[in-house]
Amino acid sequence: MARVQAPAALGFSGQLAEIARVQDWWSCKFSPVLATFYASACLAGITVWPLLPKLLLLLLSLTVGATYVSVINDWTDQADDQAGGKYNRVANKPTVFPMALLVLCLGTGLVLGVYFWHTSPLSGMLYLGSWVAFSCYSLPPIRLKKRGLAGVLSDASGSHLFPQLLTVSLVSAWTSHPLPGLWYAAVGVWALACGIRNILLHQLDDVEADAQAGVSTWVSLRGARFAQRFGQYVVFPIEVLAFGTMLVLSQQIWPVLLLGVYAAMEAFKWRLWSSPPRVLQPNSRILLGEYYEVFYPLAFVLVLSLRHPIDGWVLALHLLLFGLRFWQTVYLFGWAGSLVVRKVMSRLA
């Protein structure tokens, strides 16, 4: 197996972003979380703009947690990554740097956790739940990463289930608008299924390296074929059913319309590149991934903006924070449109 090479030398900010794995979670995980914030606000019938400082606080709390889990994961994986031929972001770096980052994350996370607890005990428990799940996944002697299905559930809970439910809980607590229990249930089931699909994808991508290092992930224990079939025929249908329930409860047409736009774009990509999206396959477009990251937040922030024009500024801020993937989608959409126009014009000529 070819060993993964370290990237070229980076400056201080680049090293910080690399160790924190910012590119691995910033847009793909946080944009859907904010989308659930917008969707919950729509369900509660409130405007988001007055909550903007608190929304940014939520984003900070998620960033702190994601940085913490990225650092401890690489810190505890050094021996396994070396045995498996994988690049490790903290290996061969001064110990003081990741340790200082961990201390900063723990201190900030403690302060935010106390604030969330005072906001509502449920919010405090959900935020604590992410940190416990992250720690149990990576840190010995528990280290659920090496304990099969328990590791899958731990990662899925820490990175998807608890953050999504925390978002719903905070919207309710910050606005004093109780949200239906069915909304919590639908968001929770959807988030857990998404999290399971995400960690299975990661383990499928690393299955050879994990086998070489003797790491007993669930995929390495059950086999790649079984994991893929489980993801395709059990996890994904549950994910789709739960998300469909969320759309029904929201009673909004924009998410459905943009789901149609997303489907059309995927059909265009399939025809153009002869490559369909996959439910669970490394190095391929993941089915619904772009919808969750781009169209899901866009749909609900558009609903908010139509109801409350001041929320148009929330849309602008979202595009500022997560605009790269959005503008890539817009560019592809424009490119597809120009191809269609040129094809029609050529037939008419």
mmCIF file of C-alpha atoms in Angstrom:
data_model
loop_
_atom_site.group_PDB
_atom_site.id
_atom_site.type_symbol
_atom_site.label_atom_id
_atom_site.label_comp_id
_atom_site.label_asym_id
_atom_site.label_seq_id
_atom_site.Cartn_x
_atom_site.Cartn_y
_atom_site.Cartn_z
ATOM 1 C CA MET A 1 0.000 0.000 0.000
ATOM 2 C CA ALA A 2 1.310 3.430 -0.923
ATOM 3 C CA ARG A 3 1.807 5.631 2.071
ATOM 4 C CA VAL A 4 0.005 8.950 2.237
ATOM 5 C CA GLN A 5 2.444 11.804 2.029
ATOM 6 C CA ALA A 6 2.346 14.831 4.313
ATOM 7 C CA PRO A 7 1.274 18.087 2.695
ATOM 8 C CA ALA A 8 3.699 20.863 1.944
ATOM 9 C CA ALA A 9 4.839 23.167 4.732
ATOM 10 C CA LEU A 10 2.070 25.380 6.090
ATOM 11 C CA GLY A 11 1.989 28.592 8.058
ATOM 12 C CA PHE A 12 0.647 28.773 11.616
ATOM 13 C CA SER A 13 -2.985 29.241 10.578
ATOM 14 C CA GLY A 14 -2.629 26.508 7.976
ATOM 15 C CA GLN A 15 -1.207 24.087 10.565
ATOM 16 C CA LEU A 16 -4.027 24.938 12.941
ATOM 17 C CA ALA A 17 -6.669 24.297 10.259
ATOM 18 C CA GLU A 18 -4.932 21.076 9.246
ATOM 19 C CA ILE A 19 -4.727 19.664 12.771
ATOM 20 C CA ALA A 20 -8.341 20.646 13.396
ATOM 21 C CA ARG A 21 -9.353 18.984 10.073
ATOM 22 C CA VAL A 22 -11.484 22.007 9.227
ATOM 23 C CA GLN A 23 -12.031 20.895 5.634
ATOM 24 C CA ASP A 24 -13.437 17.568 6.858
ATOM 25 C CA TRP A 25 -16.344 19.054 8.792
ATOM 26 C CA TRP A 26 -16.880 22.787 8.291
ATOM 27 C CA SER A 27 -19.343 22.812 5.401
ATOM 28 C CA CYS A 28 -20.515 19.213 5.071
ATOM 29 C CA LYS A 29 -21.509 18.892 8.761
ATOM 30 C CA PHE A 30 -22.201 22.420 9.953
ATOM 31 C CA SER A 31 -24.278 23.646 7.019
ATOM 32 C CA PRO A 32 -26.923 20.923 7.623
ATOM 33 C CA VAL A 33 -26.936 21.780 11.340
ATOM 34 C CA LEU A 34 -27.729 25.415 10.560
ATOM 35 C CA ALA A 35 -30.333 24.182 8.090
ATOM 36 C CA THR A 36 -32.075 22.401 10.959
ATOM 37 C CA PHE A 37 -31.890 25.655 12.921
ATOM 38 C CA TYR A 38 -33.667 27.432 10.060
ATOM 39 C CA ALA A 39 -36.192 24.615 9.667
ATOM 40 C CA SER A 40 -36.949 24.635 13.400
ATOM 41 C CA ALA A 41 -37.392 28.408 13.278
ATOM 42 C CA CYS A 42 -39.857 27.985 10.401
ATOM 43 C CA LEU A 43 -41.769 25.401 12.394
ATOM 44 C CA ALA A 44 -41.876 27.728 15.414
ATOM 45 C CA GLY A 45 -42.931 30.653 13.233
ATOM 46 C CA ILE A 46 -40.154 32.977 14.394
ATOM 47 C CA THR A 47 -37.555 35.152 12.685
ATOM 48 C CA VAL A 48 -33.878 34.191 12.928
ATOM 49 C CA TRP A 49 -32.227 37.604 12.596
ATOM 50 C CA PRO A 50 -32.645 38.582 16.295
ATOM 51 C CA LEU A 51 -31.089 35.208 17.203
ATOM 52 C CA LEU A 52 -28.010 35.779 15.047
ATOM 53 C CA PRO A 53 -25.529 36.216 17.961
ATOM 54 C CA LYS A 54 -26.824 32.996 19.523
ATOM 55 C CA LEU A 55 -26.660 31.229 16.175
ATOM 56 C CA LEU A 56 -22.989 32.202 15.906
ATOM 57 C CA LEU A 57 -22.487 30.956 19.471
ATOM 58 C CA LEU A 58 -23.922 27.593 18.433
ATOM 59 C CA LEU A 59 -21.521 27.537 15.499
ATOM 60 C CA LEU A 60 -18.621 28.310 17.848
ATOM 61 C CA SER A 61 -19.647 25.493 20.184
ATOM 62 C CA LEU A 62 -19.733 23.016 17.302
ATOM 63 C CA THR A 63 -16.362 24.240 16.034
ATOM 64 C CA VAL A 64 -14.790 23.742 19.458
ATOM 65 C CA GLY A 65 -16.184 20.211 19.692
ATOM 66 C CA ALA A 66 -15.129 19.271 16.158
ATOM 67 C CA THR A 67 -11.614 20.580 16.777
ATOM 68 C CA TYR A 68 -11.398 18.600 20.014
ATOM 69 C CA VAL A 69 -12.408 15.319 18.407
ATOM 70 C CA SER A 70 -10.079 15.897 15.444
ATOM 71 C CA VAL A 71 -7.090 16.427 17.708
ATOM 72 C CA ILE A 72 -7.752 13.525 20.083
ATOM 73 C CA ASN A 73 -8.518 11.215 17.177
ATOM 74 C CA ASP A 74 -5.169 11.897 15.514
ATOM 75 C CA TRP A 75 -3.378 11.953 18.874
ATOM 76 C CA THR A 76 -4.595 8.474 19.830
ATOM 77 C CA ASP A 77 -4.292 7.092 16.276
ATOM 78 C CA GLN A 78 -0.569 7.745 15.787
ATOM 79 C CA ALA A 79 0.604 4.157 16.256
ATOM 80 C CA ASP A 80 -2.259 2.698 14.209
ATOM 81 C CA ASP A 81 -1.805 5.235 11.405
ATOM 82 C CA GLN A 82 1.901 4.476 11.214
ATOM 83 C CA ALA A 83 1.190 0.732 11.025
ATOM 84 C CA GLY A 84 -1.502 1.273 8.397
ATOM 85 C CA GLY A 85 0.534 3.692 6.270
ATOM 86 C CA LYS A 86 -1.784 6.655 6.866
ATOM 87 C CA TYR A 87 -0.763 10.269 7.262
ATOM 88 C CA ASN A 88 -1.305 11.573 10.789
ATOM 89 C CA ARG A 89 -1.685 15.311 11.347
ATOM 90 C CA VAL A 90 -0.075 15.479 14.784
ATOM 91 C CA ALA A 91 2.747 12.997 14.229
ATOM 92 C CA ASN A 92 6.206 14.569 14.138
ATOM 93 C CA LYS A 93 4.843 17.873 15.424
ATOM 94 C CA PRO A 94 5.799 19.499 18.732
ATOM 95 C CA THR A 95 3.644 18.055 21.516
ATOM 96 C CA VAL A 96 2.906 21.479 22.936
ATOM 97 C CA PHE A 97 0.851 22.545 19.913
ATOM 98 C CA PRO A 98 -1.910 19.885 20.002
ATOM 99 C CA MET A 99 -1.885 19.885 23.807
ATOM 100 C CA ALA A 100 -2.435 23.648 23.939
ATOM 101 C CA LEU A 101 -5.241 23.277 21.415
ATOM 102 C CA LEU A 102 -6.875 20.569 23.541
ATOM 103 C CA VAL A 103 -6.684 22.697 26.681
ATOM 104 C CA LEU A 104 -8.229 25.632 24.823
ATOM 105 C CA CYS A 105 -11.026 23.440 23.466
ATOM 106 C CA LEU A 106 -11.781 21.896 26.855
ATOM 107 C CA GLY A 107 -11.867 25.258 28.598
ATOM 108 C CA THR A 108 -14.079 26.864 25.962
ATOM 109 C CA GLY A 109 -16.307 23.807 25.801
ATOM 110 C CA LEU A 110 -16.795 23.870 29.572
ATOM 111 C CA VAL A 111 -17.884 27.512 29.520
ATOM 112 C CA LEU A 112 -20.279 26.890 26.614
ATOM 113 C CA GLY A 113 -21.623 23.761 28.281
ATOM 114 C CA VAL A 114 -22.457 25.672 31.467
ATOM 115 C CA TYR A 115 -24.203 28.339 29.375
ATOM 116 C CA PHE A 116 -26.248 25.722 27.505
ATOM 117 C CA TRP A 117 -27.186 24.035 30.791
ATOM 118 C CA HIS A 118 -28.484 27.324 32.164
ATOM 119 C CA THR A 119 -30.357 27.900 28.912
ATOM 120 C CA SER A 120 -32.042 24.510 29.306
ATOM 121 C CA PRO A 121 -30.873 21.304 31.022
ATOM 122 C CA LEU A 122 -31.731 19.338 27.870
ATOM 123 C CA SER A 123 -29.409 21.525 25.786
ATOM 124 C CA GLY A 124 -26.624 21.112 28.334
ATOM 125 C CA MET A 125 -27.005 17.335 28.340
ATOM 126 C CA LEU A 126 -27.023 17.153 24.542
ATOM 127 C CA TYR A 127 -23.868 19.257 24.283
ATOM 128 C CA LEU A 128 -22.198 17.117 26.952
ATOM 129 C CA GLY A 129 -23.348 14.027 25.057
ATOM 130 C CA SER A 130 -21.259 14.994 22.018
ATOM 131 C CA TRP A 131 -18.122 15.388 24.121
ATOM 132 C CA VAL A 132 -18.686 12.089 25.924
ATOM 133 C CA ALA A 133 -19.300 10.276 22.635
ATOM 134 C CA PHE A 134 -16.191 11.849 21.071
ATOM 135 C CA SER A 135 -14.034 10.916 24.066
ATOM 136 C CA CYS A 136 -15.327 7.347 24.313
ATOM 137 C CA TYR A 137 -14.737 6.861 20.587
ATOM 138 C CA SER A 138 -11.034 7.762 20.677
ATOM 139 C CA LEU A 139 -9.582 7.677 24.181
ATOM 140 C CA PRO A 140 -8.249 4.494 25.813
ATOM 141 C CA PRO A 141 -9.098 2.364 27.647
ATOM 142 C CA ILE A 142 -12.656 2.607 26.304
ATOM 143 C CA ARG A 143 -11.686 3.480 22.695
ATOM 144 C CA LEU A 144 -14.940 2.437 21.040
ATOM 145 C CA LYS A 145 -13.347 2.932 17.633
ATOM 146 C CA LYS A 146 -11.895 -0.575 18.059
ATOM 147 C CA ARG A 147 -15.126 -2.095 19.381
ATOM 148 C CA GLY A 148 -17.152 -2.688 16.243
ATOM 149 C CA LEU A 149 -20.732 -1.431 16.147
ATOM 150 C CA ALA A 150 -20.319 0.535 19.387
ATOM 151 C CA GLY A 151 -17.752 2.701 17.611
ATOM 152 C CA VAL A 152 -20.121 3.340 14.699
ATOM 153 C CA LEU A 153 -22.912 4.436 17.050
ATOM 154 C CA SER A 154 -20.542 6.552 19.143
ATOM 155 C CA ASP A 155 -19.199 8.483 16.172
ATOM 156 C CA ALA A 156 -22.634 8.919 14.620
ATOM 157 C CA SER A 157 -24.040 10.224 17.901
ATOM 158 C CA GLY A 158 -21.208 12.644 18.611
ATOM 159 C CA SER A 159 -20.925 14.131 15.145
ATOM 160 C CA HIS A 160 -24.566 14.118 13.986
ATOM 161 C CA LEU A 161 -27.234 13.042 16.482
ATOM 162 C CA PHE A 162 -26.346 15.239 19.476
ATOM 163 C CA PRO A 163 -25.469 18.403 17.473
ATOM 164 C CA GLN A 164 -28.711 18.234 15.485
ATOM 165 C CA LEU A 165 -30.862 17.663 18.578
ATOM 166 C CA LEU A 166 -28.930 20.386 20.415
ATOM 167 C CA THR A 167 -29.887 22.778 17.631
ATOM 168 C CA VAL A 168 -33.590 21.949 17.944
ATOM 169 C CA SER A 169 -33.441 22.236 21.724
ATOM 170 C CA LEU A 170 -31.733 25.643 21.589
ATOM 171 C CA VAL A 171 -34.236 27.067 19.096
ATOM 172 C CA SER A 172 -37.020 26.039 21.467
ATOM 173 C CA ALA A 173 -35.245 27.361 24.579
ATOM 174 C CA TRP A 174 -34.045 30.639 23.056
ATOM 175 C CA THR A 175 -37.484 31.514 21.633
ATOM 176 C CA SER A 176 -39.742 29.958 24.325
ATOM 177 C CA HIS A 177 -41.563 28.107 21.537
ATOM 178 C CA PRO A 178 -41.909 24.380 22.396
ATOM 179 C CA LEU A 179 -41.360 22.221 19.337
ATOM 180 C CA PRO A 180 -43.311 18.974 18.748
ATOM 181 C CA GLY A 181 -41.862 15.754 20.062
ATOM 182 C CA LEU A 182 -42.326 14.246 16.610
ATOM 183 C CA TRP A 183 -39.964 16.922 15.224
ATOM 184 C CA TYR A 184 -37.292 15.919 17.756
ATOM 185 C CA ALA A 185 -37.834 12.261 16.844
ATOM 186 C CA ALA A 186 -37.672 12.828 13.076
ATOM 187 C CA VAL A 187 -34.554 15.013 13.334
ATOM 188 C CA GLY A 188 -32.912 12.521 15.701
ATOM 189 C CA VAL A 189 -33.570 9.454 13.555
ATOM 190 C CA TRP A 190 -32.468 11.284 10.402
ATOM 191 C CA ALA A 191 -29.304 12.604 12.066
ATOM 192 C CA LEU A 192 -28.351 9.218 13.513
ATOM 193 C CA ALA A 193 -28.858 7.517 10.138
ATOM 194 C CA CYS A 194 -26.778 10.202 8.413
ATOM 195 C CA GLY A 195 -24.083 9.759 11.031
ATOM 196 C CA ILE A 196 -24.013 5.987 10.608
ATOM 197 C CA ARG A 197 -23.757 6.342 6.833
ATOM 198 C CA ASN A 198 -20.946 8.871 7.257
ATOM 199 C CA ILE A 199 -18.819 6.751 9.605
ATOM 200 C CA LEU A 200 -19.405 3.624 7.502
ATOM 201 C CA LEU A 201 -18.165 5.553 4.482
ATOM 202 C CA HIS A 202 -15.078 6.608 6.429
ATOM 203 C CA GLN A 203 -14.405 3.048 7.606
ATOM 204 C CA LEU A 204 -14.895 1.683 4.081
ATOM 205 C CA ASP A 205 -12.349 4.196 2.826
ATOM 206 C CA ASP A 206 -9.866 3.103 5.525
ATOM 207 C CA VAL A 207 -10.643 -0.617 5.540
ATOM 208 C CA GLU A 208 -7.301 -1.708 4.058
ATOM 209 C CA ALA A 209 -5.240 0.530 6.318
ATOM 210 C CA ASP A 210 -7.247 -0.542 9.378
ATOM 211 C CA ALA A 211 -6.778 -4.217 8.504
ATOM 212 C CA GLN A 212 -3.040 -3.662 8.088
ATOM 213 C CA ALA A 213 -2.882 -1.925 11.483
ATOM 214 C CA GLY A 214 -5.112 -4.504 13.189
ATOM 215 C CA VAL A 215 -7.836 -1.953 14.042
ATOM 216 C CA SER A 216 -11.152 -3.738 14.650
ATOM 217 C CA THR A 217 -13.637 -1.299 13.161
ATOM 218 C CA TRP A 218 -17.116 -2.579 12.413
ATOM 219 C CA VAL A 219 -16.426 -2.644 8.672
ATOM 220 C CA SER A 220 -13.187 -4.591 9.119
ATOM 221 C CA LEU A 221 -14.996 -7.095 11.375
ATOM 222 C CA ARG A 222 -18.098 -7.589 9.205
ATOM 223 C CA GLY A 223 -16.572 -6.996 5.792
ATOM 224 C CA ALA A 224 -16.964 -4.184 3.275
ATOM 225 C CA ARG A 225 -19.721 -5.902 1.279
ATOM 226 C CA PHE A 226 -21.911 -6.479 4.336
ATOM 227 C CA ALA A 227 -21.388 -2.884 5.511
ATOM 228 C CA GLN A 228 -22.359 -1.488 2.128
ATOM 229 C CA ARG A 229 -25.496 -3.610 1.917
ATOM 230 C CA PHE A 230 -26.443 -2.673 5.483
ATOM 231 C CA GLY A 231 -25.999 1.004 4.640
ATOM 232 C CA GLN A 232 -27.931 0.758 1.382
ATOM 233 C CA TYR A 233 -30.862 -1.395 2.475
ATOM 234 C CA VAL A 234 -31.265 -0.547 6.174
ATOM 235 C CA VAL A 235 -29.671 2.785 7.098
ATOM 236 C CA PHE A 236 -30.435 4.781 3.961
ATOM 237 C CA PRO A 237 -34.171 3.940 3.787
ATOM 238 C CA ILE A 238 -34.514 4.967 7.455
ATOM 239 C CA GLU A 239 -32.638 8.203 6.696
ATOM 240 C CA VAL A 240 -34.917 9.021 3.749
ATOM 241 C CA LEU A 241 -38.088 8.179 5.683
ATOM 242 C CA ALA A 242 -37.048 10.360 8.634
ATOM 243 C CA PHE A 243 -36.083 13.277 6.409
ATOM 244 C CA GLY A 244 -39.342 12.933 4.509
ATOM 245 C CA THR A 245 -41.152 13.152 7.841
ATOM 246 C CA MET A 246 -39.256 16.380 8.579
ATOM 247 C CA LEU A 247 -40.379 17.849 5.257
ATOM 248 C CA VAL A 248 -43.994 16.854 5.902
ATOM 249 C CA LEU A 249 -43.928 18.383 9.388
ATOM 250 C CA SER A 250 -42.400 21.604 8.057
ATOM 251 C CA GLN A 251 -45.281 22.012 5.556
ATOM 252 C CA GLN A 252 -43.030 23.977 3.211
ATOM 253 C CA ILE A 253 -42.851 23.637 -0.568
ATOM 254 C CA TRP A 254 -39.378 25.111 -1.096
ATOM 255 C CA PRO A 255 -37.452 22.062 0.224
ATOM 256 C CA VAL A 256 -39.466 19.825 -2.113
ATOM 257 C CA LEU A 257 -38.916 22.094 -5.114
ATOM 258 C CA LEU A 258 -35.184 22.253 -4.479
ATOM 259 C CA LEU A 259 -35.127 18.492 -4.029
ATOM 260 C CA GLY A 260 -36.415 18.338 -7.599
ATOM 261 C CA VAL A 261 -33.657 20.740 -8.710
ATOM 262 C CA TYR A 262 -31.070 18.577 -6.950
ATOM 263 C CA ALA A 263 -32.431 15.424 -8.627
ATOM 264 C CA ALA A 264 -32.249 17.110 -12.035
ATOM 265 C CA MET A 265 -28.656 18.163 -11.427
ATOM 266 C CA GLU A 266 -27.684 14.650 -10.364
ATOM 267 C CA ALA A 267 -29.318 13.270 -13.509
ATOM 268 C CA PHE A 268 -27.316 15.761 -15.578
ATOM 269 C CA LYS A 269 -24.045 14.765 -13.863
ATOM 270 C CA TRP A 270 -24.867 11.099 -14.371
ATOM 271 C CA ARG A 271 -25.453 11.654 -18.076
ATOM 272 C CA LEU A 272 -22.391 13.892 -18.456
ATOM 273 C CA TRP A 273 -19.891 11.782 -16.516
ATOM 274 C CA SER A 274 -21.586 8.354 -16.733
ATOM 275 C CA SER A 275 -21.247 8.200 -12.970
ATOM 276 C CA PRO A 276 -24.342 7.958 -10.757
ATOM 277 C CA PRO A 277 -24.357 9.100 -7.121
ATOM 278 C CA ARG A 278 -23.827 6.289 -4.646
ATOM 279 C CA VAL A 279 -25.424 5.598 -1.293
ATOM 280 C CA LEU A 280 -22.261 4.282 0.314
ATOM 281 C CA GLN A 281 -19.137 4.057 -1.793
ATOM 282 C CA PRO A 282 -15.785 5.802 -1.229
ATOM 283 C CA ASN A 283 -14.438 8.154 -3.902
ATOM 284 C CA SER A 284 -17.852 8.799 -5.430
ATOM 285 C CA ARG A 285 -20.619 11.382 -5.197
ATOM 286 C CA ILE A 286 -22.702 10.535 -2.150
ATOM 287 C CA LEU A 287 -26.443 10.504 -2.737
ATOM 288 C CA LEU A 288 -28.183 13.462 -1.017
ATOM 289 C CA GLY A 289 -24.853 14.821 0.249
ATOM 290 C CA GLU A 290 -25.046 17.989 -1.828
ATOM 291 C CA TYR A 291 -28.730 18.407 -1.033
ATOM 292 C CA TYR A 292 -28.111 18.370 2.717
ATOM 293 C CA GLU A 293 -25.149 20.728 2.398
ATOM 294 C CA VAL A 294 -26.511 23.251 -0.121
ATOM 295 C CA PHE A 295 -30.221 22.911 -0.885
ATOM 296 C CA TYR A 296 -31.580 22.001 2.575
ATOM 297 C CA PRO A 297 -30.308 25.200 4.256
ATOM 298 C CA LEU A 298 -31.078 27.308 1.192
ATOM 299 C CA ALA A 299 -34.691 26.126 1.090
ATOM 300 C CA PHE A 300 -35.519 27.031 4.673
ATOM 301 C CA VAL A 301 -33.609 30.297 4.778
ATOM 302 C CA LEU A 302 -35.558 31.301 1.655
ATOM 303 C CA VAL A 303 -38.794 30.520 3.492
ATOM 304 C CA LEU A 304 -37.630 32.669 6.400
ATOM 305 C CA SER A 305 -36.619 35.508 4.065
ATOM 306 C CA LEU A 306 -40.024 35.504 2.368
ATOM 307 C CA ARG A 307 -41.774 35.612 5.728
ATOM 308 C CA HIS A 308 -39.404 38.099 7.334
ATOM 309 C CA PRO A 309 -37.368 40.165 4.838
ATOM 310 C CA ILE A 310 -34.798 40.947 7.549
ATOM 311 C CA ASP A 311 -33.817 37.259 7.424
ATOM 312 C CA GLY A 312 -32.380 37.924 3.981
ATOM 313 C CA TRP A 313 -29.283 38.981 5.898
ATOM 314 C CA VAL A 314 -29.166 35.491 7.412
ATOM 315 C CA LEU A 315 -29.074 34.102 3.880
ATOM 316 C CA ALA A 316 -26.204 36.453 3.052
ATOM 317 C CA LEU A 317 -24.299 35.351 6.161
ATOM 318 C CA HIS A 318 -24.873 31.667 5.393
ATOM 319 C CA LEU A 319 -23.482 32.136 1.892
ATOM 320 C CA LEU A 320 -20.502 33.982 3.360
ATOM 321 C CA LEU A 321 -19.754 31.126 5.754
ATOM 322 C CA PHE A 322 -20.518 28.202 3.435
ATOM 323 C CA GLY A 323 -20.497 29.822 0.021
ATOM 324 C CA LEU A 324 -17.799 27.781 -1.684
ATOM 325 C CA ARG A 325 -19.957 24.687 -2.176
ATOM 326 C CA PHE A 326 -22.974 26.858 -3.022
ATOM 327 C CA TRP A 327 -21.170 28.753 -5.775
ATOM 328 C CA GLN A 328 -19.751 25.520 -7.153
ATOM 329 C CA THR A 329 -23.330 24.276 -7.438
ATOM 330 C CA VAL A 330 -24.474 27.533 -9.060
ATOM 331 C CA TYR A 331 -21.601 27.336 -11.559
ATOM 332 C CA LEU A 332 -22.495 23.756 -12.482
ATOM 333 C CA PHE A 333 -26.155 24.696 -12.791
ATOM 334 C CA GLY A 334 -25.273 27.586 -15.117
ATOM 335 C CA TRP A 335 -22.946 25.378 -17.125
ATOM 336 C CA ALA A 336 -25.656 22.745 -17.524
ATOM 337 C CA GLY A 337 -28.111 25.421 -18.633
ATOM 338 C CA SER A 338 -25.698 26.788 -21.234
ATOM 339 C CA LEU A 339 -25.127 23.287 -22.637
ATOM 340 C CA VAL A 340 -28.858 22.738 -22.979
ATOM 341 C CA VAL A 341 -29.332 26.122 -24.674
ATOM 342 C CA ARG A 342 -26.492 25.489 -27.117
ATOM 343 C CA LYS A 343 -27.875 22.048 -27.939
ATOM 344 C CA VAL A 344 -31.328 23.481 -28.608
ATOM 345 C CA MET A 345 -29.905 26.310 -30.717
ATOM 346 C CA SER A 346 -27.824 23.883 -32.756
ATOM 347 C CA ARG A 347 -30.930 21.845 -33.561
ATOM 348 C CA LEU A 348 -32.858 24.950 -34.585
ATOM 349 C CA ALA A 349 -30.044 26.269 -36.789
#
